[in-house]
Structures are given as structure tokens and as C-alpha cells.
XYZ file of C-alpha atoms in Angstrom:
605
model
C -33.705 84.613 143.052
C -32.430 81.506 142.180
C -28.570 80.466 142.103
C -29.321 78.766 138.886
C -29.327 80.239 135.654
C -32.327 80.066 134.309
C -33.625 77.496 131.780
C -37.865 78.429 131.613
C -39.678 81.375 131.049
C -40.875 81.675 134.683
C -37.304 81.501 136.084
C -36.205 84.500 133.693
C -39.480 86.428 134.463
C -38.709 86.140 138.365
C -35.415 87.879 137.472
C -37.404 90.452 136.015
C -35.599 89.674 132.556
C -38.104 90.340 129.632
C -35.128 89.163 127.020
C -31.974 87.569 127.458
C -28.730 88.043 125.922
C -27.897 84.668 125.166
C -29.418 81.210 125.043
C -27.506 78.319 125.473
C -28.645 75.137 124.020
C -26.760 71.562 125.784
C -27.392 68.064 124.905
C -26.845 67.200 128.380
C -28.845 68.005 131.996
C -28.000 71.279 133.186
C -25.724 70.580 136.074
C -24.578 73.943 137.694
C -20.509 72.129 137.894
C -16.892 72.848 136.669
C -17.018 70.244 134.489
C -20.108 70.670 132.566
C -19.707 72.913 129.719
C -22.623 74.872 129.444
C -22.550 75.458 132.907
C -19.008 77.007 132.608
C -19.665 79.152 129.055
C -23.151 80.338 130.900
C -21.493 81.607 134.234
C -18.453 82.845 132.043
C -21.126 84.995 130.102
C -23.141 86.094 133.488
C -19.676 87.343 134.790
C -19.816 89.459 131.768
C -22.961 91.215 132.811
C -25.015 89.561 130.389
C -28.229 87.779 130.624
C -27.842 84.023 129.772
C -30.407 81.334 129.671
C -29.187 77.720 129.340
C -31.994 75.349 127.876
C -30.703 72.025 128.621
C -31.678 68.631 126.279
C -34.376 70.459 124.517
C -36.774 68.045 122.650
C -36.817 68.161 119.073
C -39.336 65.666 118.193
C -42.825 67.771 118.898
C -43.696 71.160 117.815
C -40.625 72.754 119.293
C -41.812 74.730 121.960
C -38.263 74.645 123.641
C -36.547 75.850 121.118
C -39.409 78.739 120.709
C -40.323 79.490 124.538
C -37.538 81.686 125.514
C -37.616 83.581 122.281
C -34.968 85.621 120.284
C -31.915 86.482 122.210
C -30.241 89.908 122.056
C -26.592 88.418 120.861
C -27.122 84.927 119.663
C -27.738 81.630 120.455
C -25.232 78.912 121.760
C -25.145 75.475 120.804
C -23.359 72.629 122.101
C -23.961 68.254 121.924
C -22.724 68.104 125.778
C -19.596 66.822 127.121
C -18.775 63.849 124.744
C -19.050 63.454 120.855
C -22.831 62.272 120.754
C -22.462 59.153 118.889
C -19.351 57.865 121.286
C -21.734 58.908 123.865
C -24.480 56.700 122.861
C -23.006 54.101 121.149
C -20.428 51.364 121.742
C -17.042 50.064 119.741
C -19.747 47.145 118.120
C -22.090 50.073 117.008
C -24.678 49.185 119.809
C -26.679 51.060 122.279
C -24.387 51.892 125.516
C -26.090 50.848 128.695
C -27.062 54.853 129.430
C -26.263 58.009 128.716
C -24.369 59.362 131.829
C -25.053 62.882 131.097
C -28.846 62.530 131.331
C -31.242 62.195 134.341
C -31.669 58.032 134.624
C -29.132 57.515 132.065
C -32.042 57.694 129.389
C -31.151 57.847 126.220
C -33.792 60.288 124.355
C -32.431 62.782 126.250
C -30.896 63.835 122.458
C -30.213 63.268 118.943
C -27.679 61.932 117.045
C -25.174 64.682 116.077
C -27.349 67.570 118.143
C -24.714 70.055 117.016
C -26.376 69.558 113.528
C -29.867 69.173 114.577
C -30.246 72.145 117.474
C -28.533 74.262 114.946
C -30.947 73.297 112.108
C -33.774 73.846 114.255
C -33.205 77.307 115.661
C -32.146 78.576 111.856
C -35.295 77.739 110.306
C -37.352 79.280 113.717
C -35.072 82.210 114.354
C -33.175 82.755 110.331
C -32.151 86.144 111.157
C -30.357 85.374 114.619
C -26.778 84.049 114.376
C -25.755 80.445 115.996
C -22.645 79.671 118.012
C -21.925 76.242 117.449
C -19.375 74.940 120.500
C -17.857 71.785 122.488
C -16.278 68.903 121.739
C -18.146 67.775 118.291
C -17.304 71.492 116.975
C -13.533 70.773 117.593
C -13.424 67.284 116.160
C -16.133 67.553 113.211
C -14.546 71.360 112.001
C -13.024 69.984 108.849
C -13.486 67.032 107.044
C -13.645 63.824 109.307
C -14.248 59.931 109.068
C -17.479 59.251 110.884
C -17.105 55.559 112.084
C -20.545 55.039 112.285
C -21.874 56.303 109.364
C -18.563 54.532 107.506
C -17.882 58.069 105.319
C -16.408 61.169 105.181
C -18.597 63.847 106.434
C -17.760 67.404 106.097
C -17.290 70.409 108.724
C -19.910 70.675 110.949
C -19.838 74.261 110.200
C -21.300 73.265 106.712
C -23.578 70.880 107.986
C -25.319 72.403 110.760
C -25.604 76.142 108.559
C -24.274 77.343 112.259
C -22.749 81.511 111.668
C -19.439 80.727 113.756
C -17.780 77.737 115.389
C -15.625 77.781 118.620
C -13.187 74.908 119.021
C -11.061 74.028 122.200
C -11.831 75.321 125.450
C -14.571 77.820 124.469
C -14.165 80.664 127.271
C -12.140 82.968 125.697
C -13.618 82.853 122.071
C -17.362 83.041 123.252
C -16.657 85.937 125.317
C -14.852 88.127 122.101
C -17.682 86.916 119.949
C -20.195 88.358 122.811
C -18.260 91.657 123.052
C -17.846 91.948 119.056
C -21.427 91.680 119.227
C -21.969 94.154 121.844
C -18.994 96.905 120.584
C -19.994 96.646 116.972
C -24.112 95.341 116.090
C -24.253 94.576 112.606
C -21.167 95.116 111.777
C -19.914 92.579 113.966
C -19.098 89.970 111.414
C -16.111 91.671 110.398
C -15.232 91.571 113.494
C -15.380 88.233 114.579
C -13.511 86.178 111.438
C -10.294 88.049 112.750
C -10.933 86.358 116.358
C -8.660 83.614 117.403
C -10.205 79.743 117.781
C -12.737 81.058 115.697
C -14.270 78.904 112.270
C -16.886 80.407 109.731
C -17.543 79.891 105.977
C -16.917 82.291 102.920
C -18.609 81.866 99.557
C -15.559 82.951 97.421
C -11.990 83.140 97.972
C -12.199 86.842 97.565
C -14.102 87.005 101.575
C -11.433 85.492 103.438
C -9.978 88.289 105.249
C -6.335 88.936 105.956
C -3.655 89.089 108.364
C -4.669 85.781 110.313
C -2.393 83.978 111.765
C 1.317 83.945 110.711
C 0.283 82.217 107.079
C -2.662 80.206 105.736
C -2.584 76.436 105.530
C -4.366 75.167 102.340
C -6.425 71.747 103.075
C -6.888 69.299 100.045
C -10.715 69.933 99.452
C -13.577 67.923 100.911
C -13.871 66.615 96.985
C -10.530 65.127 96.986
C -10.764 63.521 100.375
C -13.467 61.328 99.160
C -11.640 60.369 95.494
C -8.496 59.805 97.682
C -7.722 58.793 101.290
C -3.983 59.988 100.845
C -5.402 63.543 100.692
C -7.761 62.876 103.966
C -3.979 61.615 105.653
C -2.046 64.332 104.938
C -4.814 66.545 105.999
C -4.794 65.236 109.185
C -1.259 65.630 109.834
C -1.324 69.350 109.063
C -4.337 69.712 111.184
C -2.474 68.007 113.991
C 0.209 69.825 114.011
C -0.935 73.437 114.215
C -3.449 72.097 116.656
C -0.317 71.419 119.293
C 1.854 74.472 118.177
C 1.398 77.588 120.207
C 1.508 79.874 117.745
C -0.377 78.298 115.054
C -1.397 78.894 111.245
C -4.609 79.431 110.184
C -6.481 76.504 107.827
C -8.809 76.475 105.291
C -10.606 73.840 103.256
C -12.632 74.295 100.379
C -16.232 72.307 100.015
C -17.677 72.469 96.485
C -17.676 75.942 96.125
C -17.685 77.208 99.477
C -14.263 77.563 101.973
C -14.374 76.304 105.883
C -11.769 78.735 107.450
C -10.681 78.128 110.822
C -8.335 81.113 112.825
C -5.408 79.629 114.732
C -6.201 79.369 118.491
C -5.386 81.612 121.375
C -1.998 81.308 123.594
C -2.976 78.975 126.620
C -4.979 80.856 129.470
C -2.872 81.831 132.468
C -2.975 80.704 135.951
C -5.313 84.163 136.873
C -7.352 82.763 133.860
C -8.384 79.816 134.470
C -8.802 80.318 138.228
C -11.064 83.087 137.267
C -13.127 80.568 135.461
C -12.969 77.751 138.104
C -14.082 80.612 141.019
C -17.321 81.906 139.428
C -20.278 81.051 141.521
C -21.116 77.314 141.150
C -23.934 75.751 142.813
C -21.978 72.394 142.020
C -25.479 70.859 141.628
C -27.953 69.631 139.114
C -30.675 72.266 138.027
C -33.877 71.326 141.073
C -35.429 70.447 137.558
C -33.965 67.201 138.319
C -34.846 66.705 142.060
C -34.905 63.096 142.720
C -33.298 61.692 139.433
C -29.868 60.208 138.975
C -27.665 61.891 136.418
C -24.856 59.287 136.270
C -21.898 61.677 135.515
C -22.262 63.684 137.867
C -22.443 61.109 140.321
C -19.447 60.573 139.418
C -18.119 63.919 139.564
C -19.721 65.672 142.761
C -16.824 65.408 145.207
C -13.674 65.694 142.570
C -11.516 68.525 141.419
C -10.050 69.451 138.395
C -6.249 70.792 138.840
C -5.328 71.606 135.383
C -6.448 71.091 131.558
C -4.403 69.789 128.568
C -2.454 67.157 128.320
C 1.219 66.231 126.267
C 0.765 62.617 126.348
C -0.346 62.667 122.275
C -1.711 59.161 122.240
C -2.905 58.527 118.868
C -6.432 57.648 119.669
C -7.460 60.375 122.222
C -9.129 63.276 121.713
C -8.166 65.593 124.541
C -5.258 67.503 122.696
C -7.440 68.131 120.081
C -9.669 69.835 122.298
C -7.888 70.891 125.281
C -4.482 71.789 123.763
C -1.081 70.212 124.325
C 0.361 72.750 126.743
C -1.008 72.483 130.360
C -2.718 75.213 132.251
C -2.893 74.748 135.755
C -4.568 76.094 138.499
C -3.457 77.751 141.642
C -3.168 75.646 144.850
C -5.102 78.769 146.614
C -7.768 78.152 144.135
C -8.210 74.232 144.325
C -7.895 74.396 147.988
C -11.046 77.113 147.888
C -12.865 74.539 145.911
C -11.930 72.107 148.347
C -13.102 73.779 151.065
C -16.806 74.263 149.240
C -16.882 70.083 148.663
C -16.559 70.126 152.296
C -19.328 71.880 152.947
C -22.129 70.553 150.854
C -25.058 68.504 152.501
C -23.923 64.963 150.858
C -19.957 65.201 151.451
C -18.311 62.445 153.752
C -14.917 63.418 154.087
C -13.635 61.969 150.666
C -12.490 63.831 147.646
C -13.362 61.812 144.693
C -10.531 62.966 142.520
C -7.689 65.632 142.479
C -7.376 65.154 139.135
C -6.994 66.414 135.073
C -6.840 64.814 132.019
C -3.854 63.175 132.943
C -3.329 63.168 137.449
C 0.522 63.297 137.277
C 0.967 66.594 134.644
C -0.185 69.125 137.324
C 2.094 72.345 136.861
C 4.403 70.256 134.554
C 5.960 72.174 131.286
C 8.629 73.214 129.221
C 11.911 75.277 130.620
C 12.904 76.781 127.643
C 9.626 78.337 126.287
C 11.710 79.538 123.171
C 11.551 75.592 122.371
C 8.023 75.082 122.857
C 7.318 77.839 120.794
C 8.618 76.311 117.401
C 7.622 72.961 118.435
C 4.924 70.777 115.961
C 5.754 67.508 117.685
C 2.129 65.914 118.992
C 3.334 64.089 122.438
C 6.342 65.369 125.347
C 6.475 61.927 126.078
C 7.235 59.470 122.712
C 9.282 58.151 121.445
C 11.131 59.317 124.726
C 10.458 61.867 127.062
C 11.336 65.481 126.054
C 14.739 67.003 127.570
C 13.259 70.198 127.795
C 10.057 69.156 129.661
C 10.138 69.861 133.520
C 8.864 67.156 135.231
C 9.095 68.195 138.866
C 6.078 66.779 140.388
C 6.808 68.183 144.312
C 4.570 71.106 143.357
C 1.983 68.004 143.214
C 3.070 66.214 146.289
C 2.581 69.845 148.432
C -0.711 70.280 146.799
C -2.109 66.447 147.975
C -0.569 67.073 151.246
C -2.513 70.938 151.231
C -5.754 69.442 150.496
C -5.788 66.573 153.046
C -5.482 69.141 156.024
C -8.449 70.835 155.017
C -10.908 70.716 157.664
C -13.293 67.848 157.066
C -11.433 66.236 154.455
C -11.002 62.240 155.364
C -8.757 61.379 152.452
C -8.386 63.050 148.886
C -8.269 60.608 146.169
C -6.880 60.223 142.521
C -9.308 58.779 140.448
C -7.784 60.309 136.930
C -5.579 57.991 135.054
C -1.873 58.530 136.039
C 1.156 58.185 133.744
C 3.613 55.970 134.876
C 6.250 57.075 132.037
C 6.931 60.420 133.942
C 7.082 59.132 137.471
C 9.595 56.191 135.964
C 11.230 59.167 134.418
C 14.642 59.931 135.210
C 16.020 63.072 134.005
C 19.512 62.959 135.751
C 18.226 66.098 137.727
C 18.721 64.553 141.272
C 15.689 66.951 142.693
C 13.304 66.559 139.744
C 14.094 62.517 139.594
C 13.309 62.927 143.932
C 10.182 64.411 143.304
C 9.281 61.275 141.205
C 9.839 58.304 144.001
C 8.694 61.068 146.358
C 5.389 61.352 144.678
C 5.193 57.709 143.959
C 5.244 56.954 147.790
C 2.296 59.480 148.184
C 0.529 58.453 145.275
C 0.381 55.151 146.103
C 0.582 55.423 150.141
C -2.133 57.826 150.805
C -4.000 58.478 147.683
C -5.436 55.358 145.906
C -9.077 54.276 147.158
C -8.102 50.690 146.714
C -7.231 51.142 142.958
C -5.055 52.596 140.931
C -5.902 53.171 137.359
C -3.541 53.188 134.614
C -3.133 52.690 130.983
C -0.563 50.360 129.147
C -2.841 50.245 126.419
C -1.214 47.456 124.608
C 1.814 45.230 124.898
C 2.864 44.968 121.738
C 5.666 47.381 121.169
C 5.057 47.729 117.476
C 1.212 48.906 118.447
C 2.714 50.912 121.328
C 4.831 52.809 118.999
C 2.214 53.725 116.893
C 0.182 54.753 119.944
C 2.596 56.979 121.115
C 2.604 54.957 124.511
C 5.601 53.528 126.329
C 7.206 50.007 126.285
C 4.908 47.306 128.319
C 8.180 47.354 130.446
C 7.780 50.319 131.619
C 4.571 48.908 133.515
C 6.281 46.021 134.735
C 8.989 48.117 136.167
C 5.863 50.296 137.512
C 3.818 47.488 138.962
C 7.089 46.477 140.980
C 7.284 49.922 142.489
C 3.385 49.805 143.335
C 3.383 46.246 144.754
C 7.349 47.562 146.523
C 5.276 50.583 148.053
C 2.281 48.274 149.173
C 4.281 45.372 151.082
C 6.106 48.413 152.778
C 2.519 50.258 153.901
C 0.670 47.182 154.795
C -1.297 47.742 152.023
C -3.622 45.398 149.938
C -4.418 47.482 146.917
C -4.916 46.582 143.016
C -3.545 48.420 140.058
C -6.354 48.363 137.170
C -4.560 48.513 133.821
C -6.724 49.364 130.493
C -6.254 47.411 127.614
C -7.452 48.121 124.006
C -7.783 45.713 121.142
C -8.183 45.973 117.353
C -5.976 49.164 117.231
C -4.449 50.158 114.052
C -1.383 47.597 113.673
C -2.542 45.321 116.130
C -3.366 41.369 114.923
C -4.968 38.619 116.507
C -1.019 37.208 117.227
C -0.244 40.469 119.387
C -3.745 40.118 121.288
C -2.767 36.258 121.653
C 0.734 37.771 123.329
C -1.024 40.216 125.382
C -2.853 37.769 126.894
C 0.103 35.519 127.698
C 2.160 38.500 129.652
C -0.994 39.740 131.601
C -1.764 36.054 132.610
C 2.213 36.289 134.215
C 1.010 39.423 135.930
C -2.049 37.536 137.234
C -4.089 40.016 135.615
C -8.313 38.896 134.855
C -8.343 42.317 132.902
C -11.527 44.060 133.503
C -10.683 47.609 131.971
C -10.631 46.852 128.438
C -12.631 47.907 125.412
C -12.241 47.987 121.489
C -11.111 50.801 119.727
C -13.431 53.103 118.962
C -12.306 55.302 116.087
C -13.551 58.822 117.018
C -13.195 61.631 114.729
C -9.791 63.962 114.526
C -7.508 61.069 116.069
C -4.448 59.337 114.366
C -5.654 56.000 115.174
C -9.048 56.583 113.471
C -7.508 58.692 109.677
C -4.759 55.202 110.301
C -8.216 53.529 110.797
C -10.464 54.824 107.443
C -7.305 55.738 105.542
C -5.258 52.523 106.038
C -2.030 54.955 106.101
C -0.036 56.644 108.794
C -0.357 59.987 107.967
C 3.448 60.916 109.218
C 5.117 58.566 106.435
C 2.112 57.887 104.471
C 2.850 54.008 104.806
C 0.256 51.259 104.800
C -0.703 50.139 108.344
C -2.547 46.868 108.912
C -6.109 47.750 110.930
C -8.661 45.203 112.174
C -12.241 46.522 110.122
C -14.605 43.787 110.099
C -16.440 42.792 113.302
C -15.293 39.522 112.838
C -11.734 40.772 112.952
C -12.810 42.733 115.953
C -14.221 40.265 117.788
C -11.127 37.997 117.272
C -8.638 39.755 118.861
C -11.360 41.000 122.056
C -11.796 37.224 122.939
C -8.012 37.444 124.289
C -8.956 39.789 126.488
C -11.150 37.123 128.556
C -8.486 33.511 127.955
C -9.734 32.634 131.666
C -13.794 32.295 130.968
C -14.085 28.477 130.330
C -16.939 29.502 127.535
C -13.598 30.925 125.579
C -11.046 28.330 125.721
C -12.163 26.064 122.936
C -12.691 29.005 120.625
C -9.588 30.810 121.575
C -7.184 27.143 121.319
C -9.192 26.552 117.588
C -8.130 30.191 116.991
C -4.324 29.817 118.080
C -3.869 26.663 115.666
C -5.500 28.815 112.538
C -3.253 31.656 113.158
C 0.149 29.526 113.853
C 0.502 30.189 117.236
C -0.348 26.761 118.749
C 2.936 27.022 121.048
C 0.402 29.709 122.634
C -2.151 27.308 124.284
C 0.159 25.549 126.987
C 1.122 28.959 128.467
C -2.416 30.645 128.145
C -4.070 26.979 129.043
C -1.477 25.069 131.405
């Protein structure tokens, strides 16, 4: 039997399965890991007894026969675009065709559509009408209301709406998909009733009069899709409400009307446990690409083969990422005993060489990291632990981390363990007045930096501009001066030669061509050729992307300046590269038409 699931006809038959359960549909290769999502809703299912099929980047361009060859499933049918919003994932800041698409074998990029969520769900409606669709992943979390799509330039409505999908899961999807499986299994037909009372759920009702009650502790009332597109205001202040009961813990439910129909979303669920998540991270992985794919690349997981993930969520806020609005705000960490078990697997697969990758998250440094009084976190609606200052009620004891990095590089075969996720320098600087908690800090700083950094450290400063850092939600560019004299402090003292790699955006909401002129000035005084760098992007459900399409800050409804036109864009990016001769005259022609002549002698001495 294979230790795949299956994703043919002939792999289910050798199971002796004439029908499955549930089909999964991905817009990415089938890689049997952790941190693919299919592969983690698929084993999630299996460990409920059921029979689950994953059909991985089916094509939708011929007769259909992948959509068609594993038939009707018992349940329903799954459908997610992958791990990344499709169009981020195939297209750059400039609207152009990224070099590959990392979740596909070769980094090919007809592996899928644009906006597969849509498209798979289409597909399977019009072949299968009378079998519902479970539309999941990232572009169900940040396309389930109204939301600015930067590359079509409009307002698009939910996904829900557009795809004609039954339900939509948003977040981390193990705990709804399994209800909506059970719902379906407990009750048949009558399992609709069932499911629009689930938590992290989203459906559609035709009239007012089908919304069911006692969701949530009230109902938040959206300004329709209508009045979005007559008036941005009414797109920002939907955002802000959207926001904020995505980052509370005990959450309100939403609903937005479109035309005459009504998107209604269910609050989420309280953040897994510990036993929960480990549960989920200790079902049987192969940790390998589907032998579908024998002898092809598949870029991201090339990436991810020999890492581990230590905990999801993240209270950083910033303005333009997406990971709170998928993963939550409150972190859920795993057990050392279970990390240390999936250490001890890396170890033993054919390709390992004694290095772990990453022992990482969505941010390295938040690992076990979260509020003492829970009371507090309960009525909290702020976005980010960490801005305008840190939070006093955070714990930020980061020893638990330190004994876990110290665990893991006694494991038997393990060379060195590595952080490859990017770390935030605002906690370790952190000093809470707490002499064991502010320990911990320099403590973990010496490890960090001593023992765990594979010649590079990545970080993100994003800016140096303190008005665009506000607005961010980042720190003060001080702060990474004051950390980049504790790295280079920590190197001299190890005999170390390694580089810190800072990431840089330009063009974000508030940002001008004077600030990007400035940036490159202080970087220059860091001897800093920046490398990490990129344009902002605006992806959908952000604040820098409603700041972005609505030209307000949604949390004071006040105009913000944004770079729109790629000419703007491509102003402020040349700063970014002041030391390629090709750039100088532009860049000193540039200085003069802005004012800032007294610019060119320190950029150009």
C-alpha cells in the first residue's frame, strides 16, 4: 500500500477503495510535508477514518478528465489555490511573470490558473451540481469579503460569491474541515443546518430571514459590496472591523450583503492547544513529494525538506502581511517532545547531512511567547503586541527557546540546526525590567547569533523612515542599529565572519521618493549593497493595500500619500541600488527635481 494518499484511480483501487470520502483539489504538487496544506487537511481527514484522495494541480484546459476520474465523493469535495494567494504567486510587484512557481515541479508555471479557488470550484459545480464544495487556504481567508485585487485594479467580491463554492473555511483549516466532515457524517442532508452554526465557517443566504441565530456574541454589519464600489470610505472602515475581530479571541460574527444576497462569516475557533497542534504535526508524513514527481525539482520544497515549524501565528501586525489574517494573532506552539520527534525523522531520511534548515515559524523569536494575564488578551482588538511599543502584558521569555535550540542540536546526527525564519529584533532588544525575562533576551541573542546563523541572518527593518515605520507597525530604524551592534559585538567575540541581510521595501503607503533617497543614505553608513528588497505588493486583506486602493488609513480615516503609478514605483526602487554606476546619473537628475541635491555628496562622495 502506498504511504501516499492517493491522487489516481489505480492508487485508490489498490486500497481496495471503490469511493472515497473526500477529494481534495490543490493548486500546488502534492508534497506529503507539514507545510503543505493539502497534505495536512488530507492526513487530518485520514486520521478521521475517512477515505481522502488529494488530486494535486489538476488541468483545467482539456476535457477535464481530472476533475471527472475519481468521481463523486461520499462528503464533498475540497478546494484549495495552494500555499500562496495565486496571483502573488505568479506574479511580481511590476505585474510581471515571477521567474517560477516554487510550488510546482520545475517551477513551471501552467501548473494552475489564475484565482484556482474560483476556477476548480466552477469546474466541479457544473460536473458534480449536486455535491457540495469546500473552498479553503489562504485565498479563502483573504478574498472572504469584499477585497481590492491589485491586479485586476477593482473591488472584487467574496470568493464565496464568486466561485458558487457551498462553505468556506478561513485560517488554519483543521478544525473547521473536520466539523464540516462529521456534520456531514452525523446528520446527511440535513447537514446544512448544521454547519452555518460551525465556527471559522462562511456561506451565503438569499434573504435576511436564513441567517441563523445565536452566532457569535453579536453580528457585525459590513457596508455592502454596492457601497464599497460608490465609496472607498465604506471599503476602509470595513477593513478595520474585519481586522479587528480577526485578532480578538472571542470574536463577532460578520456579514456583508452583495446585491441581494448576504456573505456571512462565523467568528473563528479559540487557538488550538499544545495536544492540538502536535496531534496535527505527528500524523504520518512521508515528508516527500508524491513518486509522481520522481526526478523533478519542486522549488519549495527544496527549500523546506530539512526545516521545522515550532509554532503558528504571529503578533507582530505589520500592516502589509498576511499571516495574522490567516494564522491568527495568538501563537500556538508546539511541544519540544514533538519538534524533537520531528527532528529525529529529518535525521533519518536518505538526503539529510546533518543540517536543519530552519527551526522556525512565522516569526523565529515568538516560540512559546504570550500574554500573562489571559483576562487581557481576551478583550483585546489591538492588531500587533509589538507597536507602537511592546505590550506590558506580553511574556517575552525566550529561554524556553534557547533550551529547545540547545535540545535539538544533541540529537544524534544533527551537525548544526539553523534559523532560516526572519527574527524580530524588537523583542530580543526588549527590556521589560524583569531581570530573568530581559536575561533570556542577551542569552538568546548569544545563541542565536553564536551557533545558529548559516552565515546569515535575516531580518526585516522594512523601512527607515519613521513616519512609514509607524504606519507599518514596525520599530524605529534605531532599533536595528542598536541590533546590528549587538550582532557585529557577538561576532568579533566568536571569531565569526557572518552578514546580517536586512529587507527593505519601497513604494509603501506614506513613503516618497525623499524617504527612499534617506534610506539609501543610512544603509550606505551601514555599508549595506541591499540585496533583500522588493516593492510593495498590495495583497488582499492587508492595511497597507485598503491604505493602498482607498488612499485612507482606515483607523482615523485620514488621507495617506501612496506611490500608484509605475513611474512612481520605479522612482523610489532605483534607491535601493545608488551603488550600480548605470544609476547614478538618473538617481543625481532625480535628487535635484525633488530638492534634495544636498543628497548626492553623501550617496556619491
Amino acid at each position: 500500500m502506498s504511504l501516499w494518499l492517493p491522487t489516481t484511480r489505480k492508487e485508490c483501487d489498490q486500497r481496495g477503495w471503490d469511493q472515497l470520502d473526500v477529494i481534495l483539489f490543490s493548486g500546488d504538487a502534492y508534497v506529503d510535508h507539514p507545510s503543505f496544506g493539502a497534505a495536512v487537511i488530507g492526513r487530518v481527514l485520514e486520521a478521521q477514518g475517512l477515505r481522502v484522495a488529494i488530486v494535486p494541480q489538476p488541468n483545467w484546459q482539456d476535457d477535464l478528465r481530472d476533475f471527472r476520474k475519481l468521481g463523486a465523493p461520499r462528503l464533498f469535495f475540497g478546494v484549495s489555490p495552494g500555499a500562496m494567494d495565486s496571483m502573488v504567486n505568479r506574479y511580481t510587484a511590476n505585474k510581471r511573470l515571477r521567474s517560477e512557481d516554487a510550488y510546482t515541479p520545475e517551477g513551471r508555471h501552467t501548473g494552475r490558473p489564475e484565482y484556482p479557488s474560483v476556477v476548480y470550484t466552477q469546474i466541479l459545480k457544473r460536473l458534480f451540481p449536486d455535491v457540495p464544495v469546500v473552498l479553503g487556504g489562504i485565498e479563502a481567508s483573504l478574498r472572504r469579503f469584499t477585497h481590492y485585487d491589485y491586479w485586476q485594479d477593482r473591488l472584487l467580491p467574496s470568493f464565496l460569491l464568486e466561485s458558487g463554492a457551498d462553505y468556506l473555511t478561513y485560517g488554519m483549516g483543521e478544525q473547521p474541515i473536520v466539523a464540516i466532515a462529521k456534520a456531514y457524517l452525523e446528520h446527511g442532508a440535513d447537514a446544512d443546518r448544521f454547519i452555518r452554526l460551525q465556527p471559522q465557517v462562511g456561506f451565503v443566504c438569499n434573504s435576511p430571514e436564513e441567517i441563523p441565530h445565536g452566532v457569535g456574541e453579536q453580528d457585525r454589519i459590513l457596508n455592502s459590496h454596492e457601497k464599497c464600489l460608490a465609496d472607498r470610505r465604506c471599503q476602509a472602515e470595513n477593513f478595520r472591523i474585519i481586522e479587528e475581530e480577526s485578532n480578538r479571541i472571542h470574536a463577532d460574527r460578520i456579514i456583508q450583503q452583495t446585491a441581494n444576497r448576504y456573505v456571512v462569516v462565523n467568528p473563528p475557533y479559540e487557538p488550538m492547544t499544545t495536544q492540538e497542534l502536535d496531534a496535527v504535526y505527528d500524523l504520518p508524513y512521508t515528508r516527500l513529494p508524491h513518486p509522481r514527481y520522481k526526478g523533478k525539482r519542486i522549488p519549495a520544497y527544496e527549500m523546506i525538506r530539512h526545516s521545522v515549524t515550532l509554532h503558528r501565528g504571529c503578533f507582530g501586525g505589520c500592516a502589509f502581511c498576511t499571516i495574522s489574517a490567516h494564522q491568527g494573532k495568538q501563537i500556538v506552539s508546539r511541544s519540544q517532545e514533538s519538534i524533537l520527534k520531528e527532528v529525529r525523522a529529518i535525521t533519518q531520511m536518505e538526503d539529510f547531512k546533518g543540517y536543519i534548515s530552519d527551526l522556525g515559524g512565522p516569526s523565529a523569536n515568538m516560540y512559546m511567547l504570550s500574554g500573562k494575564d489571559k483576562t487581557i488578551c481576551d478583550k483585546c482588538r489591538r492588531p500587533t503586541c509589538l507597536h507602537p511599543k511592546v505590550c506590558p502584558n506580553l511574556n517575552t521569555d525566550l529561554s524556553p527557546l534557547v533550551e529547545l535550540y540547545r535540545k535539538a542540536d544533541r540529537v544524534p546526527g544533527v551537525k548544526k540546526t539553523c534559523i532560516g525564519s526572519g527574527v524580530r529584533y524588537d523583542i530580543i532588544l526588549h527590556r521589560s525590567g524583569d531581570q530573568k525575562v530581559d536575561a533570556s533576551h542577551v542569552e538568546y541573542a548569544k545563541e542565536l547569533i553564536a551557533n545558529h546563523v548559516s552565515g546569515r541572518l535575516k531580518v526585516a527593518p522594512e523601512h527607515t523612515s519613521d513616519k512609514v515605520l509607524n504606519l507599518m507597525r514596525k520599530p524605529s530604524f534605531r532599533q536595528f542599529g542598536q541590533f546590528k551592534q549587538m550582532f557585529d559585538g557577538i561576532n568579533r567575540e566568536c571569531g565569526l565572519k557572518q552578514q546580517i541581510i536586512p529587507y527593505f521595501i519601497s513604494s509603501h503607503p506614506a513613503c516618497t521618493e525623499a524617504d527612499m533617497a534617506e534610506l539609501a543614505v543610512l544603509t550606505k553608513r551601514l555599508n549595506f549593497h541591499l540585496e533583500q528588497v522588493q516593492d510593495f505588493t498590495p495583497t488582499p486583506m492587508t492595511l497597507s493595500t485598503e491604505i493602498f486602493y482607498t488612499g485612507i488609513n482606515p483607523y482615523d480615516m485620514k488621507p495617506v500619500f501612496t506611490a500608484r503609478r509605475p513611474e512612481e514605483k520605479l522612482a523610489q526602487r532605483q534607491f535601493f541600488f545608488w551603488y550600480e554606476p548605470a544609476q547614478r546619473n538618473r538617481i543625481i537628475a532625480e535628487l535635484k527635481r525633488i530638492g534634495r541635491a544636498d543628497l548626492i555628496k553623501q550617496l556619491f562622495s
